Amino acid sequence: MKEREKPVHGDDNPKPREVKRRLKSTKRISRRKRLEFEEVELPLQVAIIGGGVAGMEAASVLTEHRCPVILFEARPELGVNVKNKYKIFPDFSDAGRLVETMTKAMDHPLITVNKDTEIVEIIREPDAYTLLDNKGVPHTVPAVLLASGYEPFDAKRKEELGFGIYEGVINSLQLEDMLREHKVLNSLGEDPRRIVFLQCVGSRDEKVGNHYCSKICCITAVKQAIEVKRQLPDTEVYVFYMDLRLWGQGYEELYREAQEQYSVRFVRGRISEAASTFDGRVQIKSEDTLLGQPLKMVTDLLVLMIGMEASPGTQKLGKTCGLEGPYGFVRSKSPHLEDNLSDKPGFFLAGTCKRPMHIAEAVNDGRAAALEIIKYLRK
Amino acid sequence: MTTKKHYWNEYQKEIADDKYFYERSCIRQTFFPGSETAFLRILKEELGKDILDVENQHTCTGIGFYSDIVPLETTMTIVARLFSLMTEAGYENYVPSCVTSFGVFSEIVDLWEHQPDMLEKARKILFETTGRTFELPKNIAHPSDIIYKFREELKEKMRYRLVNRFTGRPLKVVEHIGCHYAKIFPDKGVGKAEFPHVLAGMIESWGGEVVDYPERRHCCGFGFRQYVVRANRGYSVANSKKKFESMQPYEPDFIVTNCPGCTMFMDKWQYTIAEMEHKTYDKKGYGIPVLTYEEMAGLLLGYDPWELGLQLHQVQSERLLDKLGIHYDPNEKYKSVSGRILPNPEKPQYLRV
Amino acid sequence: MADFGFSISKPQSIDTNDMDVGRLQALEAKVPSFKRCINCGACTATCSAGQFGGFNIRRIHNLYRWDQRKGLEKELQQCMLCGKCTLVCPRGVNLRYLIIRLRKALADNK
């Protein structure tokens, strides 16, 4: 991160001295009118980088505290990663509706949403930060929340699995689309006789440089397997796993339900190769490691459970801000009590820019970060 | 199932343009001797390249090395001597004919990069025993890489295409890549390890269609001690058999490989399987012809099939030549270099020739 | 035939394309709790027969899942039906009954 004494700024942005003065006035207000403070609009703007669920939740909480927010989203839409899902575990609630509710809350007088806007540079000023967007506009604010999120793993990098080569090999997001449309079909447009899920694609794999567990894929496969069986009761469903990590509330029960009610078959073993067959299906090779025997299977669809990686924005901003953590995620000050803080005062972190999280975790993390920001601004 | 073939060739390795030092293969000269001659002819006559083929060369020890009967130090010194021949001749681009040699050289050079003391050791032993010194090559490329690189230029000169003249449709070609081409160092192979594009690129450029069958990436089973020891050969042949069974429904017109072991065994095991189990993998009992990429290129360039040495393969190629529309004289098939007509070889009991 | 001095090795891997899923489904219909197995191996660990005869009930039912039935009937004779496996199972699989049904299924499906 660049640091400078004398910043450049746009017309609409406060000069550092002004920022300082406002900060001081905030302090005065907070000292004098501690009780009424919640009612008083903070004259300061907080910049949130990333309009995913963590960023949006943080924005909502900040406005509840009368704090103006400027939100930057690199993509044309808010909440895309969650919106790309159909139903979410463990209660099969509607992902689209969740995002819709959150997006609606962004329509608030204290929130300015800048879509298609990427932050390309962050400059640290005395007591403030200047963010430069891709249109060349600077925004100077006393506090920044980085919520630049994750990106689904590109399964093409696992070339042996044939993603991007064989039509029958799809990723878990493509299956979400099929489930939403109620059109889970093989590459010939027929009802699949068999569907195979493969866990840990892009996670726990040294070959792609990711030693970590993405932690949502196990339960996602269980959820998707159940959805497939609900839509297509006659389809055989197999899940190939290295370990099953069903750690959240209700996850183990869902796993049990998948086995018992839906006859989903779980096989411990990693698929090492996928190829097309003469009749347009997919042949896979794996080992049943619980038997110690290799096996061969032909399936209509091979669904790759892709993990989470730091988004390009996270990687870039993490690097330029000197907050680069493992695997391109950003590093918080401490994972226990200061997980929303960075080692730079006024620079906060939330959501999957730090590590893989499920939706509720990311939402909670955004909320927690907002409260840390309020705490900081009141000081 | 639609395959998106364009994806395979995203990765391109570095292949030198000219001035190659050629190193011959031990078994290729015995089993398909026309291939190396064809390669040199293609490079010199068709492409006008400078390629040196010296006479005082020798084995790379590959088979012995991978069978664990030649120690590392010996192999290192042998590699060092071959490099010294290149250095002395004033060349920098090393081109080993055999895929296993390519593996040996890549592996030894990699070892030396990681353990410079081993490089020093090799230099010392070589100098003490032969008085020779050497430089490391600037580029190591397999001959199939070079043919791949110039495939479009060669296409311009070709008289034939990989097209069935009776049906007008592309010939269906199974391509098989030697394990040591890209599985040891994926970066050293065109298209990397899982979908090497080196032979597929030639086939597609020259009018054929690549057969993408389920066991495409399975090893041919050649191994080293696996076929050297007779008792292990059942395992070796079973791997080839698995491939044949998998490719059979696609009715391939021929197989092309870039490895001496694969060419030899995918060819000869078809005889073994036919004689043992009375099974062949084409409809008429002749088996599927197996060519080297030089033979494939040579045929399309209009070289004489018998000069290319196709009669030395186990599975005979006349039916393929007919499909390609290539003229050949049956009477010339078994003619020696001096022009003498040699007796016809004994016929197998089950495999038709 | 020419004597080659060796024969072609047979495939060792499980070819799931040859399996009849119906057989497994029939067993699961009789013993629904079987579906819940998580392969923890508590059954095998506690098995009296397993301590002396190499009997491995977990391995047996896993083979049966892939319709690999060869040799299973004989192996199942080692079970003394003491029922300890059923007692220790964390997923409530009725293993004792599973063994009885497996024996019957294997005898009927020769």
PDB file of N, CA and C in Angstrom, chain A residues 156-157 159-168 187-188 273-278 280-283 285 296, chain B residues 1-4 6-8 10 186 191-195 212-218 242 246 249-251:
ATOM      1  N   LYS A 156     -10.730 -26.360 -14.982  1.00  0.00           N
ATOM      2  CA  LYS A 156      -9.873 -26.663 -16.136  1.00  0.00           C
ATOM      3  C   LYS A 156      -8.442 -26.940 -15.698  1.00  0.00           C
ATOM      4  N   ARG A 157      -8.107 -26.369 -14.544  1.00  0.00           N
ATOM      5  CA  ARG A 157      -6.741 -26.578 -14.052  1.00  0.00           C
ATOM      6  C   ARG A 157      -6.486 -28.029 -13.661  1.00  0.00           C
ATOM      7  N   GLU A 159      -6.649 -30.845 -15.379  1.00  0.00           N
ATOM      8  CA  GLU A 159      -6.887 -31.294 -16.756  1.00  0.00           C
ATOM      9  C   GLU A 159      -7.262 -32.772 -16.858  1.00  0.00           C
ATOM     10  N   GLU A 160      -6.794 -33.591 -15.901  1.00  0.00           N
ATOM     11  CA  GLU A 160      -7.101 -35.020 -15.978  1.00  0.00           C
ATOM     12  C   GLU A 160      -8.582 -35.308 -15.799  1.00  0.00           C
ATOM     13  N   LEU A 161      -9.330 -34.310 -15.266  1.00  0.00           N
ATOM     14  CA  LEU A 161     -10.752 -34.539 -15.032  1.00  0.00           C
ATOM     15  C   LEU A 161     -11.609 -34.127 -16.236  1.00  0.00           C
ATOM     16  N   GLY A 162     -10.970 -33.543 -17.235  1.00  0.00           N
ATOM     17  CA  GLY A 162     -11.657 -33.320 -18.504  1.00  0.00           C
ATOM     18  C   GLY A 162     -12.706 -32.214 -18.509  1.00  0.00           C
ATOM     19  N   PHE A 163     -12.655 -31.312 -17.513  1.00  0.00           N
ATOM     20  CA  PHE A 163     -13.613 -30.205 -17.505  1.00  0.00           C
ATOM     21  C   PHE A 163     -13.246 -29.228 -18.623  1.00  0.00           C
ATOM     22  N   GLY A 164     -14.230 -28.816 -19.387  1.00  0.00           N
ATOM     23  CA  GLY A 164     -13.939 -27.964 -20.544  1.00  0.00           C
ATOM     24  C   GLY A 164     -13.588 -28.773 -21.767  1.00  0.00           C
ATOM     25  N   ILE A 165     -13.493 -30.097 -21.583  1.00  0.00           N
ATOM     26  CA  ILE A 165     -13.185 -30.961 -22.729  1.00  0.00           C
ATOM     27  C   ILE A 165     -14.385 -31.858 -23.032  1.00  0.00           C
ATOM     28  N   TYR A 166     -14.907 -32.487 -21.972  1.00  0.00           N
ATOM     29  CA  TYR A 166     -16.044 -33.390 -22.159  1.00  0.00           C
ATOM     30  C   TYR A 166     -17.328 -32.750 -21.636  1.00  0.00           C
ATOM     31  N   GLU A 167     -18.371 -32.831 -22.444  1.00  0.00           N
ATOM     32  CA  GLU A 167     -19.645 -32.202 -22.064  1.00  0.00           C
ATOM     33  C   GLU A 167     -20.225 -32.799 -20.785  1.00  0.00           C
ATOM     34  N   GLY A 168     -19.925 -34.061 -20.532  1.00  0.00           N
ATOM     35  CA  GLY A 168     -20.500 -34.733 -19.364  1.00  0.00           C
ATOM     36  C   GLY A 168     -19.818 -34.372 -18.060  1.00  0.00           C
ATOM     37  N   SER A 187     -25.211 -35.232 -21.506  1.00  0.00           N
ATOM     38  CA  SER A 187     -24.771 -34.430 -22.651  1.00  0.00           C
ATOM     39  C   SER A 187     -25.607 -34.710 -23.900  1.00  0.00           C
ATOM     40  N   LEU A 188     -26.391 -35.787 -23.875  1.00  0.00           N
ATOM     41  CA  LEU A 188     -27.246 -36.095 -25.031  1.00  0.00           C
ATOM     42  C   LEU A 188     -28.660 -35.566 -24.816  1.00  0.00           C
ATOM     43  N   GLU A 273      -8.979 -39.815 -13.082  1.00  0.00           N
ATOM     44  CA  GLU A 273      -9.035 -39.584 -14.522  1.00  0.00           C
ATOM     45  C   GLU A 273     -10.469 -39.690 -15.024  1.00  0.00           C
ATOM     46  N   ALA A 274     -10.826 -38.809 -15.933  1.00  0.00           N
ATOM     47  CA  ALA A 274     -12.124 -38.909 -16.587  1.00  0.00           C
ATOM     48  C   ALA A 274     -11.897 -38.916 -18.091  1.00  0.00           C
ATOM     49  N   ALA A 275     -12.655 -39.724 -18.802  1.00  0.00           N
ATOM     50  CA  ALA A 275     -12.527 -39.795 -20.255  1.00  0.00           C
ATOM     51  C   ALA A 275     -13.899 -40.036 -20.842  1.00  0.00           C
ATOM     52  N   SER A 276     -14.044 -39.763 -22.133  1.00  0.00           N
ATOM     53  CA  SER A 276     -15.361 -39.996 -22.717  1.00  0.00           C
ATOM     54  C   SER A 276     -15.457 -41.433 -23.213  1.00  0.00           C
ATOM     55  N   THR A 277     -16.675 -41.962 -23.200  1.00  0.00           N
ATOM     56  CA  THR A 277     -16.880 -43.318 -23.703  1.00  0.00           C
ATOM     57  C   THR A 277     -17.466 -43.253 -25.112  1.00  0.00           C
ATOM     58  N   PHE A 278     -17.555 -44.417 -25.729  1.00  0.00           N
ATOM     59  CA  PHE A 278     -18.053 -44.486 -27.100  1.00  0.00           C
ATOM     60  C   PHE A 278     -19.480 -43.958 -27.215  1.00  0.00           C
ATOM     61  N   GLY A 280     -20.802 -41.611 -25.475  1.00  0.00           N
ATOM     62  CA  GLY A 280     -20.962 -40.225 -25.044  1.00  0.00           C
ATOM     63  C   GLY A 280     -21.135 -40.021 -23.556  1.00  0.00           C
ATOM     64  N   ARG A 281     -20.746 -41.027 -22.760  1.00  0.00           N
ATOM     65  CA  ARG A 281     -20.794 -40.831 -21.304  1.00  0.00           C
ATOM     66  C   ARG A 281     -19.372 -40.612 -20.794  1.00  0.00           C
ATOM     67  N   VAL A 282     -19.227 -40.641 -19.484  1.00  0.00           N
ATOM     68  CA  VAL A 282     -17.901 -40.348 -18.916  1.00  0.00           C
ATOM     69  C   VAL A 282     -17.410 -41.570 -18.147  1.00  0.00           C
ATOM     70  N   GLN A 283     -16.193 -41.998 -18.460  1.00  0.00           N
ATOM     71  CA  GLN A 283     -15.606 -43.093 -17.691  1.00  0.00           C
ATOM     72  C   GLN A 283     -14.663 -42.508 -16.643  1.00  0.00           C
ATOM     73  N   LYS A 285     -11.937 -43.328 -13.236  1.00  0.00           N
ATOM     74  CA  LYS A 285     -11.116 -44.309 -12.531  1.00  0.00           C
ATOM     75  C   LYS A 285     -10.893 -43.794 -11.123  1.00  0.00           C
ATOM     76  N   LYS A 296     -13.622 -48.893 -11.819  1.00  0.00           N
ATOM     77  CA  LYS A 296     -13.919 -48.184 -13.057  1.00  0.00           C
ATOM     78  C   LYS A 296     -15.426 -47.986 -13.091  1.00  0.00           C
TER      79      LYS A 296
ATOM     80  N   MET B   1     -20.330 -37.593 -27.487  1.00  0.00           N
ATOM     81  CA  MET B   1     -19.957 -36.471 -26.623  1.00  0.00           C
ATOM     82  C   MET B   1     -19.017 -35.534 -27.384  1.00  0.00           C
ATOM     83  N   THR B   2     -19.356 -34.311 -27.401  1.00  0.00           N
ATOM     84  CA  THR B   2     -18.504 -33.337 -28.098  1.00  0.00           C
ATOM     85  C   THR B   2     -17.230 -33.120 -27.293  1.00  0.00           C
ATOM     86  N   THR B   3     -16.132 -33.113 -27.980  1.00  0.00           N
ATOM     87  CA  THR B   3     -14.896 -32.789 -27.283  1.00  0.00           C
ATOM     88  C   THR B   3     -14.428 -31.434 -27.788  1.00  0.00           C
ATOM     89  N   LYS B   4     -13.904 -30.660 -26.885  1.00  0.00           N
ATOM     90  CA  LYS B   4     -13.447 -29.332 -27.265  1.00  0.00           C
ATOM     91  C   LYS B   4     -11.937 -29.390 -27.463  1.00  0.00           C
ATOM     92  N   HIS B   6      -9.731 -27.785 -29.068  1.00  0.00           N
ATOM     93  CA  HIS B   6      -8.859 -26.617 -29.067  1.00  0.00           C
ATOM     94  C   HIS B   6      -8.182 -26.393 -27.715  1.00  0.00           C
ATOM     95  N   TYR B   7      -8.800 -26.931 -26.654  1.00  0.00           N
ATOM     96  CA  TYR B   7      -8.282 -26.700 -25.321  1.00  0.00           C
ATOM     97  C   TYR B   7      -6.924 -27.379 -25.092  1.00  0.00           C
ATOM     98  N   TRP B   8      -6.701 -28.499 -25.794  1.00  0.00           N
ATOM     99  CA  TRP B   8      -5.499 -29.287 -25.525  1.00  0.00           C
ATOM    100  C   TRP B   8      -4.201 -28.539 -25.817  1.00  0.00           C
ATOM    101  N   GLU B  10      -3.315 -25.480 -25.534  1.00  0.00           N
ATOM    102  CA  GLU B  10      -3.056 -24.185 -24.922  1.00  0.00           C
ATOM    103  C   GLU B  10      -1.608 -24.055 -24.468  1.00  0.00           C
ATOM    104  N   PRO B 186       5.624 -32.497 -17.119  1.00  0.00           N
ATOM    105  CA  PRO B 186       4.528 -32.044 -17.978  1.00  0.00           C
ATOM    106  C   PRO B 186       4.887 -30.824 -18.834  1.00  0.00           C
ATOM    107  N   GLY B 191       1.208 -29.344 -24.991  1.00  0.00           N
ATOM    108  CA  GLY B 191      -0.124 -29.647 -24.454  1.00  0.00           C
ATOM    109  C   GLY B 191      -0.079 -30.312 -23.096  1.00  0.00           C
ATOM    110  N   LYS B 192       1.124 -30.419 -22.532  1.00  0.00           N
ATOM    111  CA  LYS B 192       1.326 -31.040 -21.205  1.00  0.00           C
ATOM    112  C   LYS B 192       0.925 -32.518 -21.157  1.00  0.00           C
ATOM    113  N   ALA B 193       0.735 -33.024 -19.916  1.00  0.00           N
ATOM    114  CA  ALA B 193       0.740 -34.478 -19.712  1.00  0.00           C
ATOM    115  C   ALA B 193      -0.563 -35.203 -20.041  1.00  0.00           C
ATOM    116  N   GLU B 194      -1.699 -34.593 -19.735  1.00  0.00           N
ATOM    117  CA  GLU B 194      -2.937 -35.356 -19.866  1.00  0.00           C
ATOM    118  C   GLU B 194      -3.445 -35.399 -21.301  1.00  0.00           C
ATOM    119  N   PHE B 195      -3.334 -34.305 -21.994  1.00  0.00           N
ATOM    120  CA  PHE B 195      -3.790 -34.275 -23.385  1.00  0.00           C
ATOM    121  C   PHE B 195      -2.686 -33.717 -24.281  1.00  0.00           C
ATOM    122  N   ASP B 212     -10.730 -40.166 -29.494  1.00  0.00           N
ATOM    123  CA  ASP B 212     -10.607 -39.937 -28.056  1.00  0.00           C
ATOM    124  C   ASP B 212     -11.363 -41.052 -27.344  1.00  0.00           C
ATOM    125  N   TYR B 213     -10.659 -42.124 -27.041  1.00  0.00           N
ATOM    126  CA  TYR B 213     -11.304 -43.307 -26.447  1.00  0.00           C
ATOM    127  C   TYR B 213     -10.981 -43.354 -24.955  1.00  0.00           C
ATOM    128  N   PRO B 214     -11.779 -44.091 -24.168  1.00  0.00           N
ATOM    129  CA  PRO B 214     -11.633 -43.992 -22.708  1.00  0.00           C
ATOM    130  C   PRO B 214     -10.220 -44.285 -22.184  1.00  0.00           C
ATOM    131  N   GLU B 215      -9.544 -45.270 -22.740  1.00  0.00           N
ATOM    132  CA  GLU B 215      -8.228 -45.616 -22.201  1.00  0.00           C
ATOM    133  C   GLU B 215      -7.100 -44.934 -22.961  1.00  0.00           C
ATOM    134  N   ARG B 216      -7.406 -43.823 -23.546  1.00  0.00           N
ATOM    135  CA  ARG B 216      -6.429 -43.103 -24.343  1.00  0.00           C
ATOM    136  C   ARG B 216      -5.143 -42.793 -23.575  1.00  0.00           C
ATOM    137  N   ARG B 217      -5.292 -42.453 -22.304  1.00  0.00           N
ATOM    138  CA  ARG B 217      -4.137 -42.001 -21.540  1.00  0.00           C
ATOM    139  C   ARG B 217      -3.473 -43.140 -20.767  1.00  0.00           C
ATOM    140  N   HIS B 218      -3.988 -44.343 -20.938  1.00  0.00           N
ATOM    141  CA  HIS B 218      -3.411 -45.497 -20.248  1.00  0.00           C
ATOM    142  C   HIS B 218      -2.076 -45.866 -20.891  1.00  0.00           C
ATOM    143  N   LYS B 242      -6.065 -53.834 -22.814  1.00  0.00           N
ATOM    144  CA  LYS B 242      -7.070 -52.923 -22.259  1.00  0.00           C
ATOM    145  C   LYS B 242      -7.289 -51.745 -23.212  1.00  0.00           C
ATOM    146  N   SER B 246     -10.646 -50.896 -25.591  1.00  0.00           N
ATOM    147  CA  SER B 246     -11.289 -49.605 -25.419  1.00  0.00           C
ATOM    148  C   SER B 246     -11.401 -48.832 -26.738  1.00  0.00           C
ATOM    149  N   PRO B 249     -14.328 -50.121 -30.486  1.00  0.00           N
ATOM    150  CA  PRO B 249     -15.617 -49.647 -31.016  1.00  0.00           C
ATOM    151  C   PRO B 249     -15.507 -48.452 -31.970  1.00  0.00           C
ATOM    152  N   TYR B 250     -14.422 -47.709 -31.872  1.00  0.00           N
ATOM    153  CA  TYR B 250     -14.258 -46.522 -32.723  1.00  0.00           C
ATOM    154  C   TYR B 250     -13.750 -46.888 -34.121  1.00  0.00           C
ATOM    155  N   GLU B 251     -13.373 -48.165 -34.282  1.00  0.00           N
ATOM    156  CA  GLU B 251     -12.838 -48.675 -35.556  1.00  0.00           C
ATOM    157  C   GLU B 251     -11.728 -47.783 -36.110  1.00  0.00           C
TER     158      GLU B 251
END
